[in-house]
Amino acid sequence: QDADEKLMPGSNGPSTKRKNSKSNTTSLYFSFLCLLTSVTVCIIFLGMYTDSFHPIFDGIAGKLGYQEKQYVVVIDAGSTGSRVLAFEFHRGYLDGRLVLDDELFKHSKPGLSAFANEPKKGAETITNLLNEAKKIIPQNKWYQTPLVLKATAGLRLLGQEQADNLLNAVRDVFKSSGFLINDDDSVEIMDGTDEGIFSWFTVNFLLQQLNTRHTVAALDLGGGSTQVTYAPKDITQTPMYKNYMHTVATFNSKIDVFTNSYLGAGLMAVRHSVFTNGLPKNQTTIESECVNSIVKKKSWQYGNTEYIISGKENPKATSDNLEVDYDLCLNSVRKQVLPLIKPKPITLKQHQIAAFSYFFDRAIETGLVDPFTGGEISVGDFTTKSKEICAIPNTDQPFMCVDLIFISVLLEEGYGLKARTPIKLYKKVDGHEISWALGCAYNILTSNKSSKM
């Protein structure tokens, strides 16, 4: 009887212990599966919304052959030279966003506008740049690769007939290129608004700021014009900006930005206006108060004209200390620049600022920042450096004095920035050129004809 009682159901006999042990094992196994599944789901969920996971999934997708490359070729026909940028993208495996993988950057001088009377020769320079792009884009992808040329201030400043002849010559080159072209707008003079927006997009795209509340302002200084673009913190503060406001779609959001292109306020255009102010239109031999008197008969090409520039004697200087009359040059620059800066971007000072193109070039040429990595300086550093340069005779950089005074006037008096305002100067970010061309390429691949970016 005692033995029978030990085997009764509900007792603590050996059989029941074995069953409980098996049940516990099954429960633990099930819990482990649930935990594993939860972790997997969390990783996938986080991967969709956390940028750090995208490269992991994209790398796996690429190795498994689920990643298709997309290419775009953009030619920037600027006032001082032409540049080809060929971009390689892929679509993010998780969300379909465009990811920039690689790019080609090649340039040639002079710009298209220098061939105003020889359009076929100008088109040949574009052919040479296209041949560079063909070296890196697989031939079986050419017919799928959009090709565009956007001309900026150099062609905007030409007469209509000369500009049209150049653009038509380039269109003939495009038709036989093998790339994908749109007859309506593959070759055109780009509106200054687009130039500003594309530059702003490029900077914030590369700095990974597009989906944040802290986008940076973009200052682009070209040869014939300059662009200012930023997202005002409160657009009600500046009702006078309403004609300069544009909505930009970025990934999964829309941002209202102010942008304006100040035609004639480019570095070369201002230099030209300062040198020729008050002179007969056809006079090409010039003495300038903004050039050190040690400089004699220096050749300088602007547009289709060669100028012979010499420095004007400064009565305040001595034979042992030849220097530019700084105040006289400063006033000359102010007269040419300040009337062009309308409207004044009065809320620009509220933003972090990224500057590039000639801002960067003149900074590295005078030792303000590292030539490879760029850096941060203050607006007042340009002013300090301009006074230093203008006080030193220098035939190797004969026009640096006027260029730096112009940049100083533009930033402080034109844009209303204080001397202590920090500016970050860039040429590249993570190996990619800061250029409006990247914003343009992104726009081409993500937009239909009726929408922007």
Short mmCIF file of C-alpha atoms in Angstrom, two decimals:
data_model
loop_
_atom_site.label_atom_id
_atom_site.label_comp_id
_atom_site.label_asym_id
_atom_site.label_seq_id
_atom_site.Cartn_x
_atom_site.Cartn_y
_atom_site.Cartn_z
CA GLN A 1 0.00 0.00 0.00
CA ASP A 2 2.80 2.36 0.82
CA ALA A 3 4.36 1.61 -2.56
CA ASP A 4 1.04 2.21 -4.33
CA GLU A 5 0.66 5.56 -2.62
CA LYS A 6 4.07 6.67 -3.90
CA LEU A 7 2.89 6.04 -7.44
CA MET A 8 -0.40 7.92 -7.10
CA PRO A 9 -1.02 10.89 -9.45
CA GLY A 10 -0.19 14.14 -7.75
CA SER A 11 2.53 12.54 -5.67
CA ASN A 12 6.22 13.64 -5.83
CA GLY A 13 7.39 10.38 -7.37
CA PRO A 14 10.19 9.97 -9.91
CA SER A 15 7.83 10.05 -12.95
CA THR A 16 6.41 13.43 -12.00
CA LYS A 17 9.90 14.90 -11.57
CA ARG A 18 10.86 13.76 -15.04
CA LYS A 19 7.76 15.40 -16.49
CA ASN A 20 8.44 18.68 -14.68
CA SER A 21 12.04 18.70 -15.90
CA LYS A 22 10.90 18.19 -19.49
CA SER A 23 8.29 20.92 -19.12
CA ASN A 24 10.86 23.36 -17.76
CA THR A 25 13.21 22.64 -20.66
CA THR A 26 10.43 23.23 -23.18
CA SER A 27 9.51 26.48 -21.46
CA LEU A 28 13.08 27.71 -21.50
CA TYR A 29 13.44 26.77 -25.16
CA PHE A 30 10.22 28.64 -25.99
CA SER A 31 11.40 31.68 -24.01
CA PHE A 32 14.71 31.64 -25.85
CA LEU A 33 12.90 31.53 -29.21
CA CYS A 34 10.71 34.46 -28.16
CA LEU A 35 13.74 36.42 -27.04
CA LEU A 36 15.58 35.67 -30.26
CA THR A 37 12.57 36.67 -32.34
CA SER A 38 12.12 39.89 -30.35
CA VAL A 39 15.77 40.85 -30.76
CA THR A 40 15.58 40.15 -34.49
CA VAL A 41 12.44 42.25 -34.86
CA CYS A 42 14.03 45.07 -32.85
CA ILE A 43 17.15 45.03 -35.00
CA ILE A 44 15.07 45.18 -38.16
CA PHE A 45 12.92 47.95 -36.71
CA LEU A 46 15.94 49.94 -35.59
CA GLY A 47 17.63 49.29 -38.89
CA MET A 48 14.77 50.98 -40.69
CA TYR A 49 15.03 54.11 -38.60
CA THR A 50 18.65 54.29 -37.50
CA ASP A 51 21.20 55.42 -40.07
CA SER A 52 23.95 53.33 -38.54
CA PHE A 53 22.19 50.11 -39.58
CA HIS A 54 21.74 51.11 -43.22
CA PRO A 55 25.33 50.36 -44.32
CA ILE A 56 25.12 46.92 -42.72
CA PHE A 57 21.99 45.89 -44.56
CA ASP A 58 23.11 47.58 -47.78
CA GLY A 59 26.45 45.76 -47.62
CA ILE A 60 24.71 42.42 -47.23
CA ALA A 61 22.27 43.23 -50.02
CA GLY A 62 25.15 44.22 -52.30
CA LYS A 63 27.01 40.96 -51.70
CA LEU A 64 23.84 38.99 -52.42
CA GLY A 65 23.26 40.86 -55.68
CA TYR A 66 20.19 42.81 -54.55
CA GLN A 67 21.78 46.23 -55.10
CA GLU A 68 21.54 48.02 -58.43
CA LYS A 69 23.82 50.95 -59.23
CA GLN A 70 22.47 54.21 -60.64
CA TYR A 71 24.58 56.87 -62.34
CA VAL A 72 24.18 60.55 -63.21
CA VAL A 73 26.54 62.85 -65.10
CA VAL A 74 26.33 66.58 -64.37
CA ILE A 75 28.44 69.22 -66.13
CA ASP A 76 28.85 72.48 -64.28
CA ALA A 77 29.57 75.14 -66.93
CA GLY A 78 30.83 77.88 -64.64
CA SER A 79 32.19 81.32 -65.39
CA THR A 80 35.85 80.37 -64.89
CA GLY A 81 35.82 76.73 -65.95
CA SER A 82 33.76 73.62 -66.72
CA ARG A 83 33.55 70.62 -64.41
CA VAL A 84 32.17 67.13 -64.90
CA LEU A 85 30.84 65.22 -61.91
CA ALA A 86 29.81 61.62 -62.46
CA PHE A 87 27.93 60.18 -59.47
CA GLU A 88 27.37 56.55 -58.50
CA PHE A 89 24.41 55.81 -56.21
CA HIS A 90 22.52 52.81 -54.92
CA ARG A 91 19.08 52.55 -53.33
CA GLY A 92 18.98 51.75 -49.62
CA TYR A 93 17.72 48.20 -49.18
CA LEU A 94 15.44 49.06 -46.26
CA ASP A 95 13.86 52.36 -47.26
CA GLY A 96 14.84 53.02 -50.88
CA ARG A 97 16.74 56.23 -50.10
CA LEU A 98 19.54 57.22 -52.46
CA VAL A 99 23.01 56.52 -51.07
CA LEU A 100 26.07 58.14 -52.67
CA ASP A 101 28.84 55.61 -53.25
CA ASP A 102 31.40 57.34 -55.44
CA GLU A 103 32.00 60.26 -57.75
CA LEU A 104 34.33 61.50 -60.45
CA PHE A 105 35.41 65.14 -60.49
CA LYS A 106 37.35 66.61 -63.42
CA HIS A 107 37.61 70.18 -64.58
CA SER A 108 38.95 72.26 -67.45
CA LYS A 109 39.67 75.95 -68.03
CA PRO A 110 38.58 78.38 -69.36
CA GLY A 111 34.80 78.29 -69.00
CA LEU A 112 32.32 77.97 -71.87
CA SER A 113 31.70 81.70 -71.92
CA ALA A 114 35.32 82.23 -73.05
CA PHE A 115 34.32 80.57 -76.35
CA ALA A 116 31.44 82.96 -77.05
CA ASN A 117 32.75 83.55 -80.59
CA GLU A 118 33.88 79.95 -81.13
CA PRO A 119 31.04 77.73 -79.93
CA LYS A 120 32.37 74.54 -81.55
CA LYS A 121 35.66 74.89 -79.69
CA GLY A 122 33.72 75.38 -76.49
CA ALA A 123 31.75 72.20 -77.18
CA GLU A 124 35.01 70.30 -77.67
CA THR A 125 35.95 71.01 -74.05
CA ILE A 126 32.68 69.36 -73.02
CA THR A 127 33.44 66.33 -75.20
CA ASN A 128 36.75 65.90 -73.37
CA LEU A 129 35.00 65.98 -70.00
CA LEU A 130 32.40 63.44 -71.14
CA ASN A 131 35.19 61.08 -72.16
CA GLU A 132 36.41 61.18 -68.56
CA ALA A 133 32.96 60.19 -67.31
CA LYS A 134 32.79 57.30 -69.76
CA LYS A 135 35.90 55.80 -68.23
CA ILE A 136 34.16 55.08 -64.92
CA ILE A 137 30.56 54.33 -65.97
CA PRO A 138 30.00 50.86 -67.45
CA GLN A 139 29.13 51.15 -71.12
CA ASN A 140 26.03 49.01 -70.71
CA LYS A 141 24.74 51.69 -68.29
CA TRP A 142 25.25 54.72 -70.53
CA TYR A 143 21.80 54.61 -72.07
CA GLN A 144 20.26 54.63 -68.55
CA THR A 145 22.50 57.40 -67.22
CA PRO A 146 20.98 60.91 -67.25
CA LEU A 147 23.30 63.61 -68.60
CA VAL A 148 22.80 67.33 -68.03
CA LEU A 149 24.77 70.54 -68.46
CA LYS A 150 23.82 73.52 -66.34
CA ALA A 151 25.47 76.84 -67.14
CA THR A 152 25.76 79.45 -64.40
CA ALA A 153 26.66 83.13 -64.22
CA GLY A 154 29.23 83.06 -67.04
CA LEU A 155 26.57 82.39 -69.66
CA ARG A 156 23.95 84.47 -67.86
CA LEU A 157 26.17 87.49 -68.46
CA LEU A 158 26.58 86.80 -72.20
CA GLY A 159 24.31 88.12 -74.92
CA GLN A 160 21.37 85.89 -75.84
CA GLU A 161 22.69 84.96 -79.30
CA GLN A 162 26.16 84.02 -78.05
CA ALA A 163 24.74 81.95 -75.20
CA ASP A 164 22.31 80.15 -77.52
CA ASN A 165 25.08 79.30 -80.00
CA LEU A 166 27.18 77.75 -77.25
CA LEU A 167 24.27 75.74 -75.83
CA ASN A 168 23.27 74.47 -79.29
CA ALA A 169 26.84 73.30 -79.95
CA VAL A 170 26.79 71.39 -76.66
CA ARG A 171 23.40 69.85 -77.52
CA ASP A 172 24.94 68.40 -80.69
CA VAL A 173 27.65 66.79 -78.55
CA PHE A 174 25.07 65.36 -76.15
CA LYS A 175 23.02 63.75 -78.93
CA SER A 176 25.94 61.53 -79.91
CA SER A 177 27.19 60.87 -76.36
CA GLY A 178 25.28 57.64 -75.76
CA PHE A 179 23.92 58.94 -72.45
CA LEU A 180 20.27 59.51 -71.55
CA ILE A 181 19.22 63.04 -72.43
CA ASN A 182 16.03 65.07 -72.32
CA ASP A 183 15.79 67.38 -75.33
CA ASP A 184 13.92 70.01 -73.29
CA ASP A 185 16.28 70.65 -70.41
CA SER A 186 19.46 68.56 -70.63
CA VAL A 187 21.42 71.66 -71.69
CA GLU A 188 20.39 75.00 -70.21
CA ILE A 189 21.32 78.08 -68.26
CA MET A 190 20.45 77.27 -64.67
CA ASP A 191 18.34 79.64 -62.65
CA GLY A 192 20.19 81.14 -59.69
CA THR A 193 17.47 79.87 -57.36
CA ASP A 194 18.16 76.27 -58.35
CA GLU A 195 21.88 76.82 -57.95
CA GLY A 196 21.38 78.01 -54.38
CA ILE A 197 18.96 75.24 -53.41
CA PHE A 198 21.10 72.50 -54.93
CA SER A 199 24.18 73.81 -53.09
CA TRP A 200 22.30 73.94 -49.79
CA PHE A 201 21.01 70.40 -50.35
CA THR A 202 24.52 69.11 -51.14
CA VAL A 203 26.05 70.56 -47.98
CA ASN A 204 23.32 69.26 -45.68
CA PHE A 205 23.15 65.89 -47.45
CA LEU A 206 26.89 65.31 -46.97
CA LEU A 207 26.83 66.59 -43.39
CA GLN A 208 23.78 64.36 -42.67
CA GLN A 209 21.72 67.32 -41.48
CA LEU A 210 18.74 67.12 -43.86
CA ASN A 211 16.46 65.27 -41.45
CA THR A 212 17.39 67.34 -38.42
CA ARG A 213 16.19 70.67 -37.09
CA HIS A 214 19.67 72.07 -37.43
CA THR A 215 20.36 72.40 -41.13
CA VAL A 216 23.31 74.64 -41.96
CA ALA A 217 23.31 77.73 -44.14
CA ALA A 218 25.18 77.44 -47.45
CA LEU A 219 27.31 80.26 -48.85
CA ASP A 220 28.57 79.64 -52.39
CA LEU A 221 30.91 82.18 -53.98
CA GLY A 222 31.39 81.75 -57.70
CA GLY A 223 33.10 83.88 -60.31
CA GLY A 224 30.03 85.70 -61.59
CA SER A 225 27.53 85.41 -58.73
CA THR A 226 27.14 84.37 -55.12
CA GLN A 227 24.33 82.40 -53.47
CA VAL A 228 22.96 82.42 -49.92
CA THR A 229 20.56 79.66 -48.87
CA TYR A 230 19.24 78.66 -45.44
CA ALA A 231 16.10 77.54 -43.62
CA PRO A 232 14.85 80.50 -41.51
CA LYS A 233 13.97 79.55 -37.95
CA ASP A 234 10.83 81.72 -38.09
CA ILE A 235 9.66 82.88 -41.52
CA THR A 236 7.23 85.33 -39.93
CA GLN A 237 10.24 87.41 -38.87
CA THR A 238 11.01 88.29 -42.46
CA PRO A 239 7.85 88.94 -44.51
CA MET A 240 9.98 90.69 -47.11
CA TYR A 241 11.47 87.27 -47.98
CA LYS A 242 8.22 85.79 -49.32
CA ASN A 243 9.37 86.02 -52.95
CA TYR A 244 12.60 84.24 -52.05
CA MET A 245 11.11 81.34 -50.10
CA HIS A 246 10.94 77.84 -51.59
CA THR A 247 9.81 74.48 -50.25
CA VAL A 248 12.34 71.69 -50.59
CA ALA A 249 11.29 68.05 -50.17
CA THR A 250 13.99 65.98 -48.47
CA PHE A 251 13.46 62.24 -47.89
CA ASN A 252 10.39 62.24 -45.65
CA SER A 253 10.02 65.93 -44.83
CA LYS A 254 9.66 69.37 -46.38
CA ILE A 255 11.75 72.40 -45.50
CA ASP A 256 11.11 76.06 -46.32
CA VAL A 257 14.33 77.78 -47.37
CA PHE A 258 15.36 81.29 -48.28
CA THR A 259 17.63 81.51 -51.30
CA ASN A 260 18.92 84.25 -53.51
CA SER A 261 21.58 84.47 -56.18
CA TYR A 262 23.28 87.85 -56.32
CA LEU A 263 24.27 88.21 -59.97
CA GLY A 264 27.37 90.32 -60.46
CA ALA A 265 28.55 89.69 -56.88
CA GLY A 266 30.88 86.84 -57.83
CA LEU A 267 34.58 87.20 -57.09
CA MET A 268 35.71 87.75 -60.69
CA ALA A 269 32.76 89.98 -61.54
CA VAL A 270 33.47 92.26 -58.57
CA ARG A 271 37.17 92.35 -59.35
CA HIS A 272 36.29 93.44 -62.88
CA SER A 273 33.83 96.11 -61.74
CA VAL A 274 36.38 97.54 -59.27
CA PHE A 275 39.16 97.64 -61.87
CA THR A 276 37.04 99.20 -64.63
CA ASN A 277 34.88 101.56 -62.57
CA GLY A 278 34.77 105.00 -64.16
CA LEU A 279 36.83 103.99 -67.20
CA PRO A 280 35.75 103.93 -70.87
CA LYS A 281 34.18 100.60 -71.78
CA ASN A 282 36.90 99.63 -74.24
CA GLN A 283 39.87 100.52 -72.00
CA THR A 284 41.86 97.40 -71.16
CA THR A 285 45.10 98.87 -69.78
CA ILE A 286 44.34 99.77 -66.20
CA GLU A 287 45.98 101.10 -63.06
CA SER A 288 44.10 100.15 -59.88
CA GLU A 289 44.29 101.49 -56.34
CA CYS A 290 43.48 97.93 -55.18
CA VAL A 291 46.71 96.50 -56.63
CA ASN A 292 50.17 97.02 -55.15
CA SER A 293 52.31 99.39 -57.21
CA ILE A 294 55.03 96.73 -57.47
CA VAL A 295 52.70 94.89 -59.90
CA LYS A 296 53.34 95.99 -63.48
CA LYS A 297 51.35 95.01 -66.58
CA LYS A 298 49.86 91.81 -65.23
CA SER A 299 47.65 90.03 -67.77
CA TRP A 300 44.17 89.10 -66.57
CA GLN A 301 41.41 87.50 -68.63
CA TYR A 302 37.77 88.23 -67.89
CA GLY A 303 35.11 86.93 -70.23
CA ASN A 304 36.48 87.33 -73.72
CA THR A 305 38.73 90.28 -72.92
CA GLU A 306 42.34 90.47 -71.80
CA TYR A 307 43.18 93.27 -69.38
CA ILE A 308 46.63 94.56 -68.51
CA ILE A 309 46.60 95.50 -64.84
CA SER A 310 49.15 97.56 -62.94
CA GLY A 311 49.14 98.87 -59.39
CA LYS A 312 48.53 102.55 -58.79
CA GLU A 313 51.08 104.52 -56.79
CA ASN A 314 50.03 105.05 -53.20
CA PRO A 315 51.17 108.50 -51.95
CA LYS A 316 50.92 107.27 -48.36
CA ALA A 317 53.44 104.47 -48.95
CA THR A 318 57.23 104.69 -48.85
CA SER A 319 59.81 103.13 -51.13
CA ASP A 320 60.70 100.75 -48.32
CA ASN A 321 57.09 99.89 -47.59
CA LEU A 322 55.02 99.59 -50.74
CA GLU A 323 51.43 98.91 -49.81
CA VAL A 324 47.91 99.33 -51.10
CA ASP A 325 45.88 102.29 -49.84
CA TYR A 326 43.56 100.05 -47.86
CA ASP A 327 40.84 102.60 -47.10
CA LEU A 328 40.70 103.79 -50.71
CA CYS A 329 40.36 100.24 -52.01
CA LEU A 330 37.81 99.39 -49.31
CA ASN A 331 35.59 102.28 -50.40
CA SER A 332 35.89 101.27 -54.06
CA VAL A 333 34.80 97.72 -53.24
CA ARG A 334 31.91 98.89 -51.08
CA LYS A 335 30.53 101.03 -53.90
CA GLN A 336 30.50 98.08 -56.29
CA VAL A 337 29.28 95.36 -53.92
CA LEU A 338 26.73 96.70 -51.46
CA PRO A 339 24.13 97.86 -54.04
CA LEU A 340 24.03 94.27 -55.35
CA ILE A 341 23.09 92.63 -52.02
CA LYS A 342 19.32 93.02 -52.02
CA PRO A 343 17.53 91.65 -50.12
CA LYS A 344 20.00 91.45 -47.29
CA PRO A 345 19.86 88.02 -45.56
CA ILE A 346 19.37 89.54 -42.14
CA THR A 347 18.60 86.29 -40.29
CA LEU A 348 21.60 84.41 -41.70
CA LYS A 349 23.50 85.18 -38.46
CA GLN A 350 21.14 82.84 -36.55
CA HIS A 351 22.55 79.77 -38.29
CA GLN A 352 25.63 77.62 -38.48
CA ILE A 353 27.32 78.56 -41.75
CA ALA A 354 29.15 76.43 -44.31
CA ALA A 355 31.04 78.33 -47.01
CA PHE A 356 32.80 76.94 -50.07
CA SER A 357 34.08 77.63 -53.60
CA TYR A 358 36.07 80.90 -53.66
CA PHE A 359 35.54 81.38 -49.91
CA PHE A 360 37.53 78.18 -49.39
CA ASP A 361 40.05 78.85 -52.18
CA ARG A 362 41.10 82.27 -50.91
CA ALA A 363 41.29 80.99 -47.34
CA ILE A 364 43.71 78.18 -48.20
CA GLU A 365 45.78 80.37 -50.52
CA THR A 366 46.45 82.77 -47.64
CA GLY A 367 46.96 80.15 -44.95
CA LEU A 368 43.72 80.68 -43.04
CA VAL A 369 42.76 76.98 -43.13
CA ASP A 370 44.27 73.62 -43.97
CA PRO A 371 44.18 73.00 -47.74
CA PHE A 372 43.01 69.41 -47.32
CA THR A 373 40.59 69.49 -44.42
CA GLY A 374 39.37 73.09 -44.38
CA GLY A 375 38.45 74.38 -40.97
CA GLU A 376 36.57 76.95 -38.96
CA ILE A 377 37.46 80.63 -38.90
CA SER A 378 35.63 83.81 -37.96
CA VAL A 379 34.34 86.40 -40.40
CA GLY A 380 36.82 88.86 -38.91
CA ASP A 381 39.72 86.60 -39.90
CA PHE A 382 39.10 87.54 -43.54
CA THR A 383 39.30 91.23 -42.61
CA THR A 384 42.50 90.76 -40.60
CA LYS A 385 44.10 88.75 -43.39
CA SER A 386 43.07 91.33 -46.01
CA LYS A 387 44.91 94.09 -44.11
CA GLU A 388 47.97 91.87 -43.81
CA ILE A 389 48.00 90.96 -47.51
CA CYS A 390 47.37 94.51 -48.73
CA ALA A 391 50.39 95.73 -46.76
CA ILE A 392 52.79 93.27 -48.43
CA PRO A 393 54.14 93.64 -52.01
CA ASN A 394 53.35 90.35 -53.76
CA THR A 395 53.60 89.76 -57.49
CA ASP A 396 52.69 86.07 -57.11
CA GLN A 397 49.21 86.95 -55.81
CA PRO A 398 48.66 90.37 -57.41
CA PHE A 399 44.89 90.48 -56.87
CA MET A 400 44.62 88.85 -53.47
CA CYS A 401 44.25 92.20 -51.72
CA VAL A 402 41.09 93.18 -53.60
CA ASP A 403 39.68 89.64 -53.38
CA LEU A 404 39.99 89.48 -49.60
CA ILE A 405 38.60 92.98 -49.11
CA PHE A 406 35.63 91.96 -51.25
CA ILE A 407 34.98 88.81 -49.18
CA SER A 408 35.25 90.80 -45.97
CA VAL A 409 32.81 93.46 -47.19
CA LEU A 410 30.40 90.84 -48.52
CA LEU A 411 30.23 88.91 -45.25
CA GLU A 412 30.20 91.76 -42.76
CA GLU A 413 28.42 94.59 -44.54
CA GLY A 414 26.54 92.74 -47.25
CA TYR A 415 25.27 89.77 -45.21
CA GLY A 416 25.31 91.53 -41.84
CA LEU A 417 27.52 89.00 -40.04
CA LYS A 418 29.53 90.06 -37.00
CA ALA A 419 33.30 89.78 -37.03
CA ARG A 420 33.17 87.00 -34.40
CA THR A 421 30.67 84.88 -36.38
CA PRO A 422 32.17 81.42 -37.04
CA ILE A 423 32.22 80.01 -40.55
CA LYS A 424 33.18 76.48 -41.53
CA LEU A 425 35.04 76.29 -44.83
CA TYR A 426 34.76 73.19 -46.98
CA LYS A 427 35.94 71.83 -50.27
CA LYS A 428 34.99 68.22 -49.60
CA VAL A 429 33.04 66.21 -47.03
CA ASP A 430 33.99 62.53 -46.68
CA GLY A 431 35.83 62.75 -49.99
CA HIS A 432 32.89 64.24 -51.90
CA GLU A 433 33.05 67.64 -53.56
CA ILE A 434 30.86 70.43 -52.22
CA SER A 435 29.04 71.40 -55.39
CA TRP A 436 25.49 72.16 -56.44
CA ALA A 437 25.92 69.28 -58.92
CA LEU A 438 25.22 66.63 -56.26
CA GLY A 439 21.91 68.27 -55.33
CA CYS A 440 21.07 68.42 -59.03
CA ALA A 441 21.89 64.72 -59.51
CA TYR A 442 19.74 63.74 -56.54
CA ASN A 443 16.91 65.84 -57.93
CA ILE A 444 17.12 64.10 -61.29
CA LEU A 445 16.88 60.62 -59.79
CA THR A 446 14.13 61.34 -57.28
CA SER A 447 11.84 63.87 -58.95
CA ASN A 448 9.37 63.89 -61.75
CA LYS A 449 9.19 66.86 -64.10
CA SER A 450 6.81 68.78 -61.92
CA SER A 451 8.55 68.57 -58.57
CA LYS A 452 11.72 69.65 -56.86
CA MET A 453 13.91 67.23 -54.91
#
